[in-house]
Coordinates of C-alpha atoms in Angstrom, one line a residue:
M95 CA 0.0 0.0 0.0
T96 CA 1.6 3.3 -1.0
P97 CA 1.4 6.3 1.3
P98 CA -1.3 8.9 0.6
A99 CA -0.4 11.4 -2.0
D100 CA 0.8 14.9 -1.0
P101 CA -2.3 17.0 -0.7
T102 CA -0.5 20.1 -1.9
P103 CA 1.8 19.1 -4.8
P104 CA 3.9 21.9 -6.2
A105 CA 2.4 23.7 -9.1
P106 CA 4.1 23.0 -12.5
T107 CA 6.2 25.8 -13.8
P108 CA 4.5 27.2 -16.9
G109 CA 6.6 27.1 -20.0
P110 CA 6.2 29.1 -23.2
G111 CA 2.6 28.9 -24.5
S112 CA 1.5 26.7 -21.6
T113 CA -0.4 29.3 -19.7
P114 CA -4.2 28.7 -20.2
P115 CA -5.4 31.8 -22.1
R116 CA -8.6 31.8 -20.1
L117 CA -7.1 31.8 -16.6
R118 CA -6.5 35.4 -15.6
P119 CA -6.8 37.3 -12.3
A120 CA -10.1 39.0 -11.7
P121 CA -9.6 42.7 -12.5
L122 CA -11.0 45.6 -10.6
T123 CA -14.3 46.9 -11.8
T124 CA -15.8 50.3 -11.0
T125 CA -19.3 50.2 -9.6
A126 CA -21.8 52.7 -8.4
A127 CA -20.8 51.7 -4.9
G128 CA -17.0 51.9 -5.4
V129 CA -14.3 49.6 -6.7
G130 CA -14.3 45.8 -6.2
R131 CA -12.8 42.7 -7.7
G132 CA -15.0 40.6 -10.0
A133 CA -18.6 40.8 -10.8
G134 CA -21.3 38.2 -10.7
V135 CA -21.0 34.6 -9.9
G136 CA -17.5 33.2 -10.0
G137 CA -15.7 36.5 -9.5
G138 CA -14.0 36.3 -12.9
S139 CA -14.7 39.7 -14.3
R140 CA -12.7 41.1 -17.2
P141 CA -11.7 44.8 -17.6
G142 CA -13.6 47.4 -19.5
A143 CA -17.1 46.1 -18.9
V144 CA -19.8 48.8 -19.5
L145 CA -23.5 48.9 -19.9
A146 CA -24.7 48.8 -23.4
P147 CA -26.4 51.8 -24.9
G148 CA -29.9 52.1 -23.6
H149 CA -28.9 50.2 -20.4
E150 CA -27.3 53.2 -18.6
A151 CA -30.4 55.3 -18.2
T152 CA -32.5 52.3 -17.3
A153 CA -30.0 51.2 -14.6
A154 CA -30.0 54.7 -13.1
A155 CA -33.7 55.0 -13.1
A156 CA -34.6 51.5 -11.9
G157 CA -33.2 51.8 -8.4
P158 CA -32.8 48.6 -6.4
V159 CA -33.6 45.3 -8.1
A160 CA -37.2 44.2 -7.5
P161 CA -37.8 42.1 -4.4
S162 CA -37.4 38.4 -4.9
P163 CA -40.2 35.9 -4.2
G164 CA -38.4 35.3 -0.9
G165 CA -39.3 38.8 0.2
G166 CA -36.2 41.0 -0.4
A167 CA -33.6 42.0 -2.9
A168 CA -30.6 39.8 -3.5
A169 CA -27.4 40.5 -1.6
G170 CA -25.6 43.2 -3.5
A171 CA -28.4 43.4 -6.0
A172 CA -28.6 47.2 -5.9
R173 CA -25.1 47.6 -7.3
R174 CA -25.1 49.0 -10.8
V175 CA -21.8 48.4 -12.7
L176 CA -20.7 51.3 -14.8
A177 CA -17.5 51.9 -16.7
P178 CA -14.8 54.1 -15.0
G179 CA -15.9 57.7 -15.3
H180 CA -19.1 56.8 -16.9
R181 CA -22.3 58.3 -15.5
A182 CA -25.8 57.0 -16.1
G183 CA -27.5 58.5 -19.1
E184 CA -24.3 59.6 -20.8
P185 CA -22.8 58.1 -24.0
G186 CA -20.6 55.1 -23.3
P187 CA -16.8 55.3 -23.1
A188 CA -14.4 55.2 -26.0
P189 CA -13.5 51.8 -27.5
R190 CA -11.1 49.9 -25.4
G191 CA -9.2 48.1 -28.1
A192 CA -9.3 45.3 -30.5
G193 CA -12.4 43.6 -29.4
A194 CA -14.9 43.0 -26.7
G195 CA -13.6 39.5 -26.1
D196 CA -10.0 40.4 -25.9
A197 CA -8.1 39.6 -22.7
P198 CA -5.4 41.7 -21.1
A199 CA -2.2 41.9 -22.9
A200 CA -0.6 39.3 -20.6
A201 CA -3.0 36.6 -21.9
V202 CA -1.8 34.5 -24.8
D203 CA -3.8 33.4 -27.8
T204 CA -7.0 34.6 -26.2
P205 CA -10.2 34.6 -28.3
T206 CA -10.6 37.9 -29.9
G207 CA -13.7 40.0 -29.6
D208 CA -16.6 41.4 -31.6
R209 CA -16.5 42.1 -35.2
A210 CA -16.6 45.7 -36.5
G211 CA -20.0 47.1 -36.9
S212 CA -21.9 44.5 -35.0
G213 CA -24.9 46.7 -34.4
G214 CA -28.4 45.6 -34.2
V215 CA -27.8 43.0 -31.5
G216 CA -30.6 43.8 -29.2
E217 CA -34.0 45.5 -28.7
G218 CA -35.5 46.8 -25.6
F219 CA -38.5 45.2 -23.9
A220 CA -40.5 45.3 -20.7
A221 CA -41.2 41.9 -19.4
P222 CA -44.9 41.2 -19.8
A223 CA -47.0 40.4 -16.8
G224 CA -48.5 37.1 -18.0
V225 CA -47.5 33.8 -19.5
A226 CA -48.0 33.1 -23.2
D227 CA -50.0 30.2 -24.4
G228 CA -48.4 27.4 -26.3
A229 CA -45.9 26.6 -23.6
L230 CA -43.9 23.4 -23.3
P231 CA -45.7 20.2 -22.3
G232 CA -45.2 20.5 -18.6
P233 CA -44.7 23.7 -16.4
A234 CA -45.1 26.9 -18.3
A235 CA -42.6 29.8 -18.6
V236 CA -42.7 32.3 -15.8
P237 CA -42.3 36.0 -16.4
G238 CA -39.5 37.8 -14.6
P239 CA -38.7 41.3 -13.6
A240 CA -38.8 44.0 -16.3
R241 CA -35.5 44.9 -17.9
T242 CA -34.1 46.5 -21.0
N243 CA -31.7 44.9 -23.4
G244 CA -29.7 47.2 -25.6
T245 CA -27.4 47.0 -28.6
Q246 CA -23.7 46.3 -28.4
A247 CA -21.8 48.0 -31.2
G248 CA -18.7 46.4 -32.7
S249 CA -15.4 46.7 -30.8
R250 CA -17.3 48.0 -27.8
E251 CA -18.1 51.3 -29.5
L252 CA -20.8 52.2 -27.1
A253 CA -20.9 56.0 -27.6
R254 CA -23.6 56.0 -30.2
T255 CA -25.9 58.7 -29.0
D256 CA -28.9 57.4 -30.9
H257 CA -29.0 54.4 -28.6
T258 CA -28.8 56.2 -25.3
Q259 CA -32.1 58.0 -25.1
A260 CA -34.7 56.1 -23.1
A261 CA -38.3 56.4 -23.9
P262 CA -40.7 57.7 -21.2
P263 CA -41.8 54.8 -19.0
E264 CA -45.5 55.1 -19.8
T265 CA -45.2 55.4 -23.5
A266 CA -42.6 52.7 -23.9
H267 CA -44.5 50.3 -21.7
A268 CA -47.7 50.9 -23.6
A269 CA -46.0 50.4 -26.9
L270 CA -44.2 47.2 -26.1
T271 CA -46.2 45.4 -23.5
P272 CA -49.6 43.9 -24.4
A273 CA -52.2 43.7 -21.7
A274 CA -52.6 40.3 -20.0
P275 CA -55.5 39.2 -17.8
P276 CA -54.7 39.1 -14.1
E277 CA -55.2 35.4 -13.8
A278 CA -52.6 34.7 -16.5
A279 CA -49.8 36.2 -14.4
H280 CA -47.9 34.2 -11.9
A281 CA -47.7 37.0 -9.4
T282 CA -46.1 34.8 -6.7
L283 CA -43.2 33.9 -8.9
A284 CA -42.3 37.0 -10.8
P285 CA -41.0 40.1 -9.1
A286 CA -42.7 43.4 -10.1
A287 CA -40.9 45.8 -12.4
P288 CA -38.9 48.4 -10.6
P289 CA -40.8 51.7 -10.3
G290 CA -39.9 54.3 -12.8
A291 CA -37.8 52.0 -15.0
A292 CA -37.3 53.5 -18.4
H293 CA -37.4 51.2 -21.4
A294 CA -34.9 51.8 -24.1
A295 CA -36.0 52.5 -27.7
L296 CA -35.4 49.8 -30.2
A297 CA -31.9 49.8 -31.6
P298 CA -31.5 50.2 -35.4
A299 CA -29.5 47.6 -37.1
G300 CA -25.8 48.3 -37.6
P301 CA -23.7 48.0 -40.7
P302 CA -22.7 44.7 -42.2
R303 CA -19.9 42.7 -40.6
P304 CA -17.0 43.0 -43.0
E305 CA -15.4 39.7 -41.9
C306 CA -18.5 37.7 -42.4
G307 CA -20.6 39.6 -44.9
R308 CA -24.3 39.2 -45.2
R309 CA -25.8 36.1 -46.6
G310 CA -29.4 36.2 -47.6
P311 CA -32.0 33.4 -47.3
V312 CA -31.0 30.3 -49.2
P313 CA -33.4 28.6 -51.6
L314 CA -35.7 26.1 -49.8
P315 CA -35.9 22.7 -51.4
E316 CA -38.7 21.9 -49.0
A317 CA -40.7 23.8 -46.4
G318 CA -38.5 24.9 -43.6
G319 CA -41.0 25.4 -40.9
G320 CA -44.4 24.0 -41.8
G321 CA -45.3 20.7 -43.4
R322 CA -43.9 17.3 -42.9
G323 CA -40.4 18.3 -44.1
G324 CA -40.1 21.0 -41.5
L325 CA -41.4 18.8 -38.7
R326 CA -39.0 16.0 -39.7
R327 CA -36.0 18.3 -39.6
I328 CA -36.9 20.0 -36.3
E329 CA -37.5 16.5 -34.8
G330 CA -34.1 15.5 -36.1
L331 CA -32.5 18.6 -34.7
L332 CA -33.9 18.0 -31.1
L333 CA -33.4 14.2 -31.1
G334 CA -29.9 14.4 -32.7
L335 CA -28.9 17.0 -30.1
A336 CA -30.3 14.8 -27.3
A337 CA -28.6 11.7 -28.6
G338 CA -25.2 13.4 -28.8
D339 CA -25.8 14.8 -25.3
A340 CA -26.4 11.3 -24.0
A341 CA -23.5 9.7 -25.9
G342 CA -20.8 11.7 -24.2
W343 CA -19.3 10.4 -20.9
P344 CA -20.1 13.6 -18.9
A345 CA -23.8 12.9 -19.4
A346 CA -23.6 10.0 -16.9
R347 CA -22.3 12.4 -14.3
H348 CA -25.0 14.9 -15.1
R349 CA -27.7 12.3 -14.8
A350 CA -26.1 11.1 -11.5
S351 CA -27.2 14.4 -9.9
R352 CA -30.6 12.9 -9.6
M353 CA -29.2 10.2 -7.2
P354 CA -28.8 10.8 -3.5
E355 CA -25.8 12.9 -2.6
W356 CA -24.1 10.1 -0.7
T357 CA -23.8 8.0 -3.9
R358 CA -21.8 10.7 -5.6
R359 CA -19.7 11.2 -2.5
L360 CA -18.9 7.5 -2.5
T361 CA -17.8 7.7 -6.1
R362 CA -15.4 10.6 -5.2
E363 CA -14.0 8.6 -2.4
L364 CA -13.4 5.6 -4.6
D365 CA -11.7 7.9 -7.1
T366 CA -9.4 9.2 -4.4
F367 CA -8.7 5.6 -3.4
A368 CA -7.7 4.7 -6.9
E369 CA -5.4 7.7 -7.1
Q370 CA -3.7 7.1 -3.8
N371 CA -3.2 3.3 -4.4
A372 CA -2.3 3.5 -8.0
T373 CA -5.1 1.2 -9.2
T374 CA -6.4 1.4 -12.7
T375 CA -9.9 0.3 -11.8
L376 CA -11.8 3.6 -12.0
P377 CA -15.2 4.1 -10.4
V378 CA -18.3 5.1 -12.3
P379 CA -21.6 6.6 -11.1
I380 CA -23.4 4.0 -8.9
A381 CA -26.8 3.3 -7.6
L382 CA -26.1 0.6 -5.0
N383 CA -29.4 0.1 -3.1
Q384 CA -31.1 3.0 -5.0
P385 CA -33.3 2.7 -8.1
P386 CA -30.8 2.9 -11.1
E387 CA -33.2 4.6 -13.5
P388 CA -31.5 8.1 -13.3
L389 CA -28.2 6.4 -14.5
R390 CA -29.6 4.9 -17.6
L391 CA -28.8 6.2 -21.1
G392 CA -30.5 9.5 -21.8
P393 CA -30.1 13.2 -22.4
S394 CA -28.8 15.5 -19.8
D395 CA -28.0 19.2 -19.4
D396 CA -27.5 20.2 -23.1
A397 CA -30.9 18.8 -24.1
E398 CA -32.6 20.6 -21.3
W399 CA -31.1 24.0 -22.0
A400 CA -32.0 23.5 -25.6
A401 CA -35.6 22.9 -24.4
F402 CA -35.3 26.2 -22.5
A403 CA -34.6 28.0 -25.7
A404 CA -37.5 26.2 -27.4
E405 CA -39.7 27.4 -24.6
S406 CA -38.9 30.9 -25.6
V407 CA -39.9 30.2 -29.2
L408 CA -43.3 28.9 -28.0
T409 CA -43.8 31.9 -25.7
A410 CA -43.1 34.3 -28.6
A411 CA -45.6 32.4 -30.7
G412 CA -48.4 32.8 -28.1
A413 CA -51.1 35.4 -27.8
L414 CA -49.3 37.5 -25.2
L415 CA -46.7 39.0 -27.6
S416 CA -48.8 38.8 -30.7
D417 CA -49.0 42.6 -31.2
L418 CA -45.2 42.8 -31.6
S419 CA -43.2 42.3 -34.8
R420 CA -41.7 38.8 -35.4
S421 CA -38.2 39.8 -34.3
R422 CA -39.3 41.8 -31.3
R423 CA -41.5 38.9 -30.1
M424 CA -38.6 36.5 -30.0
R425 CA -36.4 39.0 -28.2
A426 CA -39.1 39.8 -25.7
A427 CA -39.6 36.1 -25.0
L428 CA -35.9 35.6 -24.4
D429 CA -35.8 38.6 -22.2
L430 CA -38.7 37.2 -20.2
A431 CA -37.1 33.8 -19.8
W432 CA -33.7 35.0 -18.7
N433 CA -35.2 37.4 -16.1
A434 CA -37.4 34.7 -14.8
L435 CA -34.3 32.7 -14.0
A436 CA -32.6 35.7 -12.6
S437 CA -35.4 36.3 -10.2
E438 CA -34.9 32.7 -8.9
V439 CA -31.2 33.6 -8.5
A440 CA -32.2 36.7 -6.5
A441 CA -34.5 34.7 -4.3
A442 CA -31.8 32.0 -3.7
A443 CA -29.2 34.7 -3.0
E444 CA -31.5 36.2 -0.4
R445 CA -31.3 33.0 1.5
A446 CA -27.5 32.7 1.1
P447 CA -24.6 34.7 2.6
E448 CA -23.4 35.5 -1.0
V449 CA -24.4 34.8 -4.5
E450 CA -21.6 32.4 -5.2
S451 CA -22.9 30.0 -2.5
A452 CA -26.6 30.3 -3.4
V453 CA -28.3 26.9 -3.9
L454 CA -30.2 27.3 -7.1
P455 CA -33.2 25.2 -8.3
M456 CA -31.2 24.3 -11.5
R457 CA -27.9 23.1 -12.6
A458 CA -26.0 25.2 -15.2
R459 CA -22.7 26.0 -16.8
I460 CA -20.4 28.5 -15.1
S461 CA -21.1 31.0 -17.8
V462 CA -24.9 30.7 -17.3
R463 CA -24.7 30.8 -13.5
A464 CA -22.4 33.9 -13.7
G465 CA -24.7 35.6 -16.3
L466 CA -27.8 34.9 -14.1
G467 CA -25.9 36.3 -11.1
N468 CA -25.0 39.4 -13.0
L469 CA -28.6 39.9 -14.0
A470 CA -29.7 39.4 -10.4
A471 CA -27.1 42.0 -9.4
G472 CA -28.5 44.6 -11.8
L473 CA -26.3 44.2 -14.8
R474 CA -27.6 44.2 -18.4
P475 CA -26.4 42.5 -21.6
P476 CA -23.8 42.7 -22.9
A477 CA -22.1 43.2 -19.5
T478 CA -23.7 40.0 -18.2
G479 CA -21.8 38.0 -20.8
H480 CA -18.7 40.2 -20.8
D481 CA -18.1 40.2 -17.0
N482 CA -18.2 36.5 -17.0
P483 CA -15.3 34.0 -16.1
H484 CA -16.5 31.6 -18.8
Y485 CA -17.5 34.0 -21.5
F486 CA -15.8 31.8 -24.0
D487 CA -17.7 28.6 -23.5
D488 CA -20.3 26.9 -25.7
A489 CA -23.4 27.1 -23.5
A490 CA -25.0 29.5 -26.0
C491 CA -24.2 27.3 -28.9
V492 CA -26.6 24.6 -27.8
R493 CA -29.4 27.2 -27.4
A494 CA -28.5 28.7 -30.8
C495 CA -29.2 25.4 -32.6
V496 CA -32.8 25.5 -31.4
L497 CA -33.3 29.3 -32.0
A498 CA -32.4 28.6 -35.6
V499 CA -35.9 27.1 -36.2
V500 CA -37.3 30.7 -36.1
H501 CA -35.4 31.5 -39.3
P502 CA -35.1 28.4 -41.5
G503 CA -33.1 29.2 -44.6
D504 CA -31.9 32.6 -43.4
P505 CA -28.5 32.1 -41.7
H506 CA -27.9 35.8 -41.1
A507 CA -31.2 36.3 -39.3
A508 CA -30.7 33.1 -37.3
A509 CA -27.2 34.3 -36.3
E510 CA -28.5 37.7 -35.2
L511 CA -31.1 36.1 -32.9
A512 CA -28.5 33.7 -31.5
E513 CA -26.2 36.6 -30.7
F514 CA -29.0 38.4 -28.9
D515 CA -29.5 35.3 -26.7
A516 CA -25.8 34.6 -26.3
R517 CA -25.0 38.1 -24.9
Y518 CA -26.8 37.1 -21.7
T519 CA -24.0 34.6 -20.9
Q520 CA -21.2 34.9 -23.4
D521 CA -18.7 37.2 -25.2
G522 CA -16.0 36.8 -27.8
D523 CA -15.7 33.3 -29.2
G524 CA -18.8 32.2 -27.1
V525 CA -20.9 34.6 -29.2
H526 CA -19.2 33.7 -32.5
G527 CA -19.8 30.0 -31.9
A528 CA -23.5 30.6 -31.2
R529 CA -23.8 32.6 -34.5
A530 CA -22.0 29.9 -36.4
M531 CA -24.2 27.0 -35.1
A532 CA -27.4 29.0 -35.6
A533 CA -26.4 29.8 -39.2
A534 CA -25.5 26.2 -40.0
V535 CA -28.7 24.7 -38.5
A536 CA -30.9 27.4 -40.2
V537 CA -29.4 26.3 -43.6
A538 CA -29.9 22.7 -42.8
L539 CA -33.5 23.2 -41.8
A540 CA -34.0 24.6 -45.3
G541 CA -33.0 21.3 -46.9
A542 CA -29.5 22.3 -48.0
D543 CA -26.6 19.9 -48.0
T544 CA -23.8 19.5 -45.5
R545 CA -21.3 21.7 -47.3
A546 CA -23.7 24.6 -47.6
A547 CA -24.6 24.4 -43.9
V548 CA -20.9 24.3 -42.8
D549 CA -20.0 27.1 -45.2
A550 CA -22.8 29.2 -43.6
A551 CA -21.2 28.6 -40.2
L552 CA -17.7 29.5 -41.4
E553 CA -19.1 32.8 -42.8
Q554 CA -20.0 33.8 -39.2
L555 CA -16.5 33.2 -37.8
P556 CA -14.0 36.0 -38.2
A557 CA -10.7 34.8 -39.5
A558 CA -8.7 36.6 -36.8
T559 CA -10.3 34.7 -33.9
E560 CA -9.3 31.4 -32.3
I561 CA -12.6 29.8 -33.2
G562 CA -12.3 31.1 -36.8
R563 CA -8.8 29.7 -37.3
N564 CA -9.7 26.3 -35.6
A565 CA -12.9 25.9 -37.6
R566 CA -11.3 26.5 -41.0
H567 CA -8.4 24.2 -40.2
A568 CA -10.7 21.5 -38.9
V569 CA -13.1 21.6 -41.9
K570 CA -10.1 21.6 -44.2
L571 CA -8.9 18.4 -42.6
A572 CA -12.3 16.9 -43.0
R573 CA -12.6 17.8 -46.6
T574 CA -9.2 16.6 -47.6
D575 CA -8.9 13.4 -45.4
G576 CA -11.9 11.6 -47.0
E577 CA -11.7 8.5 -44.8
G578 CA -14.7 9.3 -42.7
A579 CA -15.5 10.7 -39.2
F580 CA -13.8 8.1 -37.2
A581 CA -10.5 8.5 -39.1
L582 CA -10.7 12.2 -38.4
V583 CA -10.7 11.8 -34.6
P584 CA -6.9 11.6 -34.0
L585 CA -6.3 14.6 -36.3
L586 CA -8.8 16.7 -34.3
E587 CA -7.4 15.4 -31.0
H588 CA -3.9 16.5 -31.9
Q589 CA -4.5 19.7 -33.9
I590 CA -7.7 21.2 -32.5
V591 CA -8.4 20.0 -29.0
D592 CA -6.5 21.9 -26.2
H593 CA -5.4 19.9 -23.2
V594 CA -4.2 22.9 -21.1
Y595 CA -7.3 24.3 -19.6
S596 CA -9.3 22.6 -16.9
Y597 CA -12.6 22.4 -18.7
G598 CA -13.3 21.1 -22.2
I599 CA -16.2 23.4 -23.1
A600 CA -14.5 26.2 -25.1
A601 CA -16.5 27.1 -28.2
A602 CA -13.2 27.5 -30.0
E603 CA -12.8 23.7 -29.8
T604 CA -16.3 22.2 -29.7
V605 CA -17.8 24.1 -32.6
P606 CA -14.9 23.3 -35.0
V607 CA -15.0 19.7 -33.9
A608 CA -18.8 19.5 -34.6
L609 CA -18.5 21.2 -38.0
A610 CA -15.6 19.0 -39.1
L611 CA -17.2 15.7 -38.0
A612 CA -20.5 16.7 -39.7
T613 CA -18.5 17.2 -42.8
A614 CA -16.5 14.0 -42.5
A615 CA -19.7 12.0 -41.8
R616 CA -21.4 13.6 -44.8
G617 CA -24.2 14.7 -42.6
R618 CA -25.0 11.3 -41.1
V619 CA -25.8 11.5 -37.4
A620 CA -25.0 7.9 -36.8
E621 CA -21.4 8.5 -37.8
A622 CA -20.8 12.1 -36.5
V623 CA -22.1 11.5 -32.9
P624 CA -20.0 8.4 -32.0
A625 CA -16.9 10.0 -33.5
A626 CA -17.5 13.2 -31.4
A627 CA -17.9 11.1 -28.3
C628 CA -14.5 9.6 -28.9
L629 CA -12.9 13.0 -28.2
S630 CA -13.2 12.6 -24.5
R631 CA -12.1 16.1 -23.6
V632 CA -14.9 17.8 -25.6
A633 CA -17.4 15.1 -25.1
D634 CA -19.7 17.2 -22.9
S635 CA -21.0 19.2 -25.8
A636 CA -19.3 18.5 -29.1
P637 CA -21.4 15.3 -29.7
A638 CA -24.6 17.3 -28.9
L639 CA -23.6 20.1 -31.4
A640 CA -22.7 17.5 -34.1
G641 CA -25.9 15.7 -33.4
A642 CA -28.0 18.8 -33.7
L643 CA -26.5 19.8 -37.1
T644 CA -26.6 16.3 -38.6
G645 CA -30.0 15.6 -37.2
A646 CA -31.3 18.7 -38.9
L647 CA -29.7 17.6 -42.1
G648 CA -31.0 14.1 -42.0
G649 CA -34.3 14.5 -40.2
G650 CA -35.8 12.6 -37.3
D651 CA -35.9 9.3 -39.2
C652 CA -32.1 9.2 -39.5
L653 CA -31.7 8.2 -35.8
P654 CA -32.0 4.5 -34.9
A655 CA -35.3 3.7 -33.2
A656 CA -33.5 2.6 -30.0
W657 CA -31.8 6.0 -29.7
R658 CA -35.1 7.8 -30.4
E659 CA -36.8 6.1 -27.5
A660 CA -33.9 6.4 -25.1
C661 CA -33.4 10.2 -25.8
R662 CA -36.9 11.6 -26.4
V663 CA -37.9 12.4 -22.8
L664 CA -36.0 14.8 -20.5
S665 CA -35.2 13.7 -17.0
G666 CA -34.8 17.2 -15.4
C667 CA -31.3 16.7 -14.2
A668 CA -30.4 20.4 -15.0
L669 CA -33.8 22.1 -15.1
P670 CA -36.1 20.0 -12.9
R671 CA -39.3 21.8 -14.1
L672 CA -38.7 20.3 -17.6
A673 CA -38.7 16.7 -16.3
G674 CA -41.0 14.6 -18.5
T675 CA -40.8 16.9 -21.6
D676 CA -41.1 14.8 -24.7
L677 CA -38.9 16.1 -27.5
V678 CA -41.0 14.6 -30.3
E679 CA -44.0 16.5 -29.0
L680 CA -41.9 19.6 -28.5
A681 CA -40.8 19.4 -32.2
A682 CA -44.4 19.2 -33.3
L683 CA -45.2 22.3 -31.3
L684 CA -42.3 24.2 -32.8
A685 CA -43.2 23.1 -36.3
R686 CA -46.8 24.4 -35.9
T687 CA -45.8 27.8 -34.7
E688 CA -46.0 30.8 -37.1
L689 CA -42.5 31.9 -36.1
T690 CA -40.9 28.8 -37.6
A691 CA -42.4 29.3 -41.1
P692 CA -40.0 30.7 -43.7
T693 CA -40.1 34.5 -44.0
H694 CA -39.3 34.6 -47.7
K695 CA -40.5 33.1 -50.9
G696 CA -38.6 30.0 -52.1

C-alpha cells in the first residue's frame, strides 16, 4: 500500500505557450458603490465592462432590483456596474481596443472580440406580466422582472448617442407590453418591475460585418417550418442533439445528480482511493441500493437547456406577444425567460450569505450561472456576458441550434437572434460560436446539404479569432482526409483540442469539432455523434452540437429507433421543471408555430 499522495503538490512551472489563455486574475471593476474585484458569480470579471447603450439610463432610473419571491432584494443586487468615469444617461466610453472578447495583454492566444459594426444586437422590452399560451408540455414559462436589453456596437463602441435616449416609461410600456389578464400572471413567482424604470428605444441595425458579410436566405428545397419536411428536420435537430448529449461520458455524471448525494460522495472517495493506491480500476456513477433509473442512457444538461430555448420560441408564438413584430416577439420572450431565471437567483441569494454560495433550483454551466448572477445584481447585456469568467464557453451554442428554427433558410437572421441570446451569458468566441451554429442549422433546416450548412457557419466566424482559425483548419482536414468521421478523430485530437485548460467546453474547440465531424460524416448523425464522443475532452457538448446539425440535415428518421426512444424524454437533471418533456411532442409544437415558417418566398 503506497502512502497517501501529498495533498499540496507543487504547481508546475508554466513554459512558453503553456499558460491557459482563459485563466486570468479577476480585475478591478468600478461600480456605483465603489471599486471591487470581480462581478457576478465566480468573480472572474474582465476589464472594461460597460453597460450597453440604452442600459445606462435604465439602470440609473430603476433603483434597487425588484424584491425576490423570498421577500427581499438579492445580496448586493442594488449595485449598478458602470465603466470608470461613466455616469448613467451619458454616452458610453471610447472603444477599449481590438475587441470585446480580448483579454489583457498578458494573456496569450485569447479569443478575440466582436466584429466591427456588430450593431443591431438587441432590442428593448419590458417583461410582460403574463404567460404566453403554447408553452412546453409541462410547467409553463414564468415571467421575470422588467429589464431592457440594448445594442452592443462592434469593438465595444458604445458611444452611439442614438441608442442612449430612453423612452418615457409610460409610452414605452404601452407600446411594447400587451395587456394580460390578471389570472394569467404568476404573481407569486415574478417580481414586479422596478418603479420608474425606463425602457430603451429599439436599436437600429448596424452596418454589415466586413469579416462575415451578409448572406441572404437560401433557396428552400422543402418547407423549412411548416409541413412534414419542417417537422421531420426539427425533430431530427432535437433528437440528434439529445442523442449526442447522451453519448458523451459527462452525461452519466450529469444524470447522477438525480441520485442521493451520498452516492456521488462515495464515487469521489473511490476515485481518491484509486489515485492514492495506483489502481487502474476507476469508479463510475453507482446506484447501490437505490433505483438505477437516473443512470440509464438518456439526455442531460445540453438537451434541457435546448428545451429552455424552445420554450422561448413557444412563448413568442403565443397570444401574449402577438402585437409585436416577429423579431421583437422573440427578443421579448428571451428577455422574459432570462429574467425569470434571474429572479430565482435573486431569491436564492436572499437565503445565502453570498451569490456564489446560493443553492439554485437548477444546474447550469459556469457562464450561465455567472450571467444569471449578473442579471440578479442589476447588470444588463452585454455586460452580463462580458463580465463572465466563462464568456468563451459553448453554452449559448446549444441554445442557438434551437433558436435557428425561427429563421429556416436565413442564416444571417438566425445568427443575429442567436447573438441576442448569447449576450446574456457569453462574449467573444462564445458569441461567435453561437452565431455559427445557428447559421448552420438554419441552412440545414431549409434542406441544404452539409457543405452549404458548414459554409454558412464559417461565414459567421471572423478569421482573426481562435474559433475562426480552428474551424477553418478542422473543416479543411475533414474535406481533404476523405476517410470518414472516425478516421478524423486523431487529427482533431492532436490539432484542434486543447489539453491545457481545466474544462473542455471552449466554443473555439467544440464548434470546429462539430463542423468537421459533420463534414467527414457527410451529414450522417450515426457517424458524427459516435466520433465526437471519442474525443473525451470535448465530449460534454461536441457530440450534442454535431448531433444537432446532422439531425437537422437528415431529419428525425435518421436516428435508430432505440436511440429515439432512449433520448426523447428529458429527466430534469439540470432544469427540474422540464422533467418529462417529450422532445418529439416539442418538435411538433415548434413546427406548428407561425414563427418557424420561412419569412421569404422560395
